[in-house]
Amino acid sequence: MTSKISLLEEENKLLKDSIKRNAENFLHSLHLIGIPHSKISKVGRNDSIAVLVHPFDIKLPEYEIYKIENNKKIKIENNNSTFFNYKFKPKSINDNRIKLVIKIPEKNKFVEINGDITIDIEN
């Protein structure tokens, strides 16, 4: 009886470790996908990009969204969905690159997922 309990406890530990690894692998497999609402953005006009955290239709822990400007993270909002709209206003024709980072909490640390989106801009 004691050896059976020990065997079951060991199997339980293996299952818990496997579940933990799967959860960590899932977070590390996510990608940001940006879909502009307009084919071409115009200088000085507000626009937005639908940003998907792939895979779709899965609730995530609440995470933080940052934009990167001049190598600095600027917090935009919090979210817990695999979808959010990022609103922006291009300052020039060359302002065609949008960098985003989301930080998802995992235990007592964060998993960071980077997105780099290039769009067409015209005057």
PDB file of C-alpha atoms in Angstrom:
ATOM      1  CA  MET A   1       0.000   0.000   0.000  1.00  0.00           C
ATOM      2  CA  THR A   2       2.804   2.429   0.901  1.00  0.00           C
ATOM      3  CA  SER A   3       4.645   1.755  -2.359  1.00  0.00           C
ATOM      4  CA  LYS A   4       1.420   2.336  -4.330  1.00  0.00           C
ATOM      5  CA  ILE A   5       0.944   5.709  -2.586  1.00  0.00           C
ATOM      6  CA  SER A   6       4.571   6.633  -3.328  1.00  0.00           C
ATOM      7  CA  LEU A   7       4.087   5.674  -6.977  1.00  0.00           C
ATOM      8  CA  LEU A   8       0.903   7.776  -7.223  1.00  0.00           C
ATOM      9  CA  GLU A   9       2.635  10.745  -5.568  1.00  0.00           C
ATOM     10  CA  GLU A  10       5.499  10.507  -8.079  1.00  0.00           C
ATOM     11  CA  GLU A  11       3.057  10.320 -11.010  1.00  0.00           C
ATOM     12  CA  ASN A  12       1.172  13.320  -9.596  1.00  0.00           C
ATOM     13  CA  LYS A  13       4.418  15.320  -9.393  1.00  0.00           C
ATOM     14  CA  LEU A  14       5.253  14.430 -13.024  1.00  0.00           C
ATOM     15  CA  LEU A  15       1.784  15.534 -14.148  1.00  0.00           C
ATOM     16  CA  LYS A  16       2.071  18.847 -12.273  1.00  0.00           C
ATOM     17  CA  ASP A  17       5.507  19.483 -13.811  1.00  0.00           C
ATOM     18  CA  SER A  18       4.124  18.678 -17.274  1.00  0.00           C
ATOM     19  CA  ILE A  19       1.177  21.059 -16.827  1.00  0.00           C
ATOM     20  CA  LYS A  20       3.532  23.820 -15.643  1.00  0.00           C
ATOM     21  CA  ARG A  21       5.829  23.294 -18.663  1.00  0.00           C
ATOM     22  CA  ASN A  22       2.841  23.396 -21.037  1.00  0.00           C
ATOM     23  CA  ALA A  23       1.633  26.688 -19.536  1.00  0.00           C
ATOM     24  CA  GLU A  24       5.112  28.218 -19.852  1.00  0.00           C
ATOM     25  CA  ASN A  25       5.509  26.947 -23.431  1.00  0.00           C
ATOM     26  CA  PHE A  26       2.132  28.434 -24.362  1.00  0.00           C
ATOM     27  CA  LEU A  27       3.137  31.908 -23.145  1.00  0.00           C
ATOM     28  CA  HIS A  28       6.475  31.726 -24.931  1.00  0.00           C
ATOM     29  CA  SER A  29       4.779  30.694 -28.199  1.00  0.00           C
ATOM     30  CA  LEU A  30       2.558  33.802 -28.481  1.00  0.00           C
ATOM     31  CA  HIS A  31       3.117  36.347 -31.270  1.00  0.00           C
ATOM     32  CA  LEU A  32       1.738  39.840 -31.882  1.00  0.00           C
ATOM     33  CA  ILE A  33      -0.005  40.335 -35.234  1.00  0.00           C
ATOM     34  CA  GLY A  34      -0.861  43.887 -36.319  1.00  0.00           C
ATOM     35  CA  ILE A  35      -3.563  44.562 -38.906  1.00  0.00           C
ATOM     36  CA  PRO A  36      -3.906  48.220 -39.986  1.00  0.00           C
ATOM     37  CA  HIS A  37      -7.507  49.474 -40.310  1.00  0.00           C
ATOM     38  CA  SER A  38      -6.446  51.573 -43.312  1.00  0.00           C
ATOM     39  CA  LYS A  39      -4.337  50.385 -46.237  1.00  0.00           C
ATOM     40  CA  ILE A  40      -2.329  53.614 -46.087  1.00  0.00           C
ATOM     41  CA  SER A  41      -2.062  55.959 -43.089  1.00  0.00           C
ATOM     42  CA  LYS A  42      -1.905  59.725 -43.599  1.00  0.00           C
ATOM     43  CA  VAL A  43       0.516  62.096 -41.881  1.00  0.00           C
ATOM     44  CA  GLY A  44      -1.205  63.993 -39.060  1.00  0.00           C
ATOM     45  CA  ARG A  45      -4.384  61.847 -39.109  1.00  0.00           C
ATOM     46  CA  ASN A  46      -5.419  59.477 -36.341  1.00  0.00           C
ATOM     47  CA  ASP A  47      -5.484  55.820 -37.291  1.00  0.00           C
ATOM     48  CA  SER A  48      -5.402  52.490 -35.523  1.00  0.00           C
ATOM     49  CA  ILE A  49      -4.138  48.958 -35.873  1.00  0.00           C
ATOM     50  CA  ALA A  50      -5.945  45.859 -34.631  1.00  0.00           C
ATOM     51  CA  VAL A  51      -3.328  43.899 -32.697  1.00  0.00           C
ATOM     52  CA  LEU A  52      -3.857  40.190 -32.088  1.00  0.00           C
ATOM     53  CA  VAL A  53      -2.000  38.112 -29.537  1.00  0.00           C
ATOM     54  CA  HIS A  54      -1.959  34.772 -31.343  1.00  0.00           C
ATOM     55  CA  PRO A  55      -3.490  32.167 -30.708  1.00  0.00           C
ATOM     56  CA  PHE A  56      -7.035  33.483 -30.892  1.00  0.00           C
ATOM     57  CA  ASP A  57      -9.994  33.219 -28.474  1.00  0.00           C
ATOM     58  CA  ILE A  58      -8.072  32.386 -25.330  1.00  0.00           C
ATOM     59  CA  LYS A  59      -8.350  34.517 -22.195  1.00  0.00           C
ATOM     60  CA  LEU A  60      -4.986  35.549 -20.821  1.00  0.00           C
ATOM     61  CA  PRO A  61      -3.995  36.837 -17.417  1.00  0.00           C
ATOM     62  CA  GLU A  62      -4.277  40.623 -17.357  1.00  0.00           C
ATOM     63  CA  TYR A  63      -1.214  41.987 -19.134  1.00  0.00           C
ATOM     64  CA  GLU A  64       0.359  45.400 -19.729  1.00  0.00           C
ATOM     65  CA  ILE A  65       0.739  46.975 -23.190  1.00  0.00           C
ATOM     66  CA  TYR A  66       3.654  49.296 -23.952  1.00  0.00           C
ATOM     67  CA  LYS A  67       4.726  51.228 -27.031  1.00  0.00           C
ATOM     68  CA  ILE A  68       8.425  51.718 -27.666  1.00  0.00           C
ATOM     69  CA  GLU A  69       9.540  55.248 -28.570  1.00  0.00           C
ATOM     70  CA  ASN A  70      13.202  56.220 -28.657  1.00  0.00           C
ATOM     71  CA  ASN A  71      14.081  52.901 -26.992  1.00  0.00           C
ATOM     72  CA  LYS A  72      11.794  53.689 -24.014  1.00  0.00           C
ATOM     73  CA  LYS A  73       8.753  51.663 -22.921  1.00  0.00           C
ATOM     74  CA  ILE A  74       5.626  53.772 -22.490  1.00  0.00           C
ATOM     75  CA  LYS A  75       2.678  52.009 -20.858  1.00  0.00           C
ATOM     76  CA  ILE A  76      -0.545  52.291 -22.871  1.00  0.00           C
ATOM     77  CA  GLU A  77      -3.093  50.094 -21.091  1.00  0.00           C
ATOM     78  CA  ASN A  78      -3.871  46.735 -19.519  1.00  0.00           C
ATOM     79  CA  ASN A  79      -5.780  43.937 -21.261  1.00  0.00           C
ATOM     80  CA  ASN A  80      -6.631  40.255 -20.861  1.00  0.00           C
ATOM     81  CA  SER A  81      -7.859  39.427 -24.357  1.00  0.00           C
ATOM     82  CA  THR A  82      -6.030  38.133 -27.412  1.00  0.00           C
ATOM     83  CA  PHE A  83      -7.146  41.312 -29.235  1.00  0.00           C
ATOM     84  CA  PHE A  84      -6.654  45.040 -28.730  1.00  0.00           C
ATOM     85  CA  ASN A  85      -6.733  48.166 -30.914  1.00  0.00           C
ATOM     86  CA  TYR A  86      -3.630  50.326 -30.925  1.00  0.00           C
ATOM     87  CA  LYS A  87      -4.397  53.937 -31.899  1.00  0.00           C
ATOM     88  CA  PHE A  88      -1.665  56.080 -33.428  1.00  0.00           C
ATOM     89  CA  LYS A  89      -1.054  59.266 -35.444  1.00  0.00           C
ATOM     90  CA  PRO A  90       1.909  59.254 -37.877  1.00  0.00           C
ATOM     91  CA  LYS A  91       4.079  62.387 -37.566  1.00  0.00           C
ATOM     92  CA  SER A  92       5.735  61.995 -40.982  1.00  0.00           C
ATOM     93  CA  ILE A  93       5.988  59.657 -43.968  1.00  0.00           C
ATOM     94  CA  ASN A  94       8.966  58.031 -42.245  1.00  0.00           C
ATOM     95  CA  ASP A  95       6.936  57.377 -39.072  1.00  0.00           C
ATOM     96  CA  ASN A  96       5.941  53.968 -40.440  1.00  0.00           C
ATOM     97  CA  ARG A  97       7.254  51.590 -37.790  1.00  0.00           C
ATOM     98  CA  ILE A  98       5.339  50.714 -34.634  1.00  0.00           C
ATOM     99  CA  LYS A  99       7.008  48.754 -31.871  1.00  0.00           C
ATOM    100  CA  LEU A 100       4.906  47.233 -29.095  1.00  0.00           C
ATOM    101  CA  VAL A 101       5.630  45.026 -26.099  1.00  0.00           C
ATOM    102  CA  ILE A 102       3.198  43.163 -23.895  1.00  0.00           C
ATOM    103  CA  LYS A 103       4.184  41.932 -20.445  1.00  0.00           C
ATOM    104  CA  ILE A 104       2.243  38.904 -19.220  1.00  0.00           C
ATOM    105  CA  PRO A 105       2.651  37.913 -15.567  1.00  0.00           C
ATOM    106  CA  GLU A 106       3.765  34.357 -14.900  1.00  0.00           C
ATOM    107  CA  LYS A 107       4.272  33.383 -11.260  1.00  0.00           C
ATOM    108  CA  ASN A 108       6.548  36.113  -9.842  1.00  0.00           C
ATOM    109  CA  LYS A 109       8.056  37.196 -13.181  1.00  0.00           C
ATOM    110  CA  PHE A 110       6.891  38.526 -16.574  1.00  0.00           C
ATOM    111  CA  VAL A 111       7.000  37.080 -20.084  1.00  0.00           C
ATOM    112  CA  GLU A 112       7.615  39.864 -22.636  1.00  0.00           C
ATOM    113  CA  ILE A 113       6.344  39.535 -26.213  1.00  0.00           C
ATOM    114  CA  ASN A 114       7.591  42.038 -28.803  1.00  0.00           C
ATOM    115  CA  GLY A 115       5.805  43.221 -31.924  1.00  0.00           C
ATOM    116  CA  ASP A 116       7.309  45.284 -34.746  1.00  0.00           C
ATOM    117  CA  ILE A 117       4.789  46.510 -37.348  1.00  0.00           C
ATOM    118  CA  THR A 118       5.649  48.423 -40.534  1.00  0.00           C
ATOM    119  CA  ILE A 119       2.870  50.317 -42.333  1.00  0.00           C
ATOM    120  CA  ASP A 120       2.560  52.454 -45.476  1.00  0.00           C
ATOM    121  CA  ILE A 121       2.226  56.214 -44.822  1.00  0.00           C
ATOM    122  CA  GLU A 122       1.404  58.997 -47.288  1.00  0.00           C
ATOM    123  CA  ASN A 123       0.691  62.742 -47.047  1.00  0.00           C
TER     124      ASN A 123
END
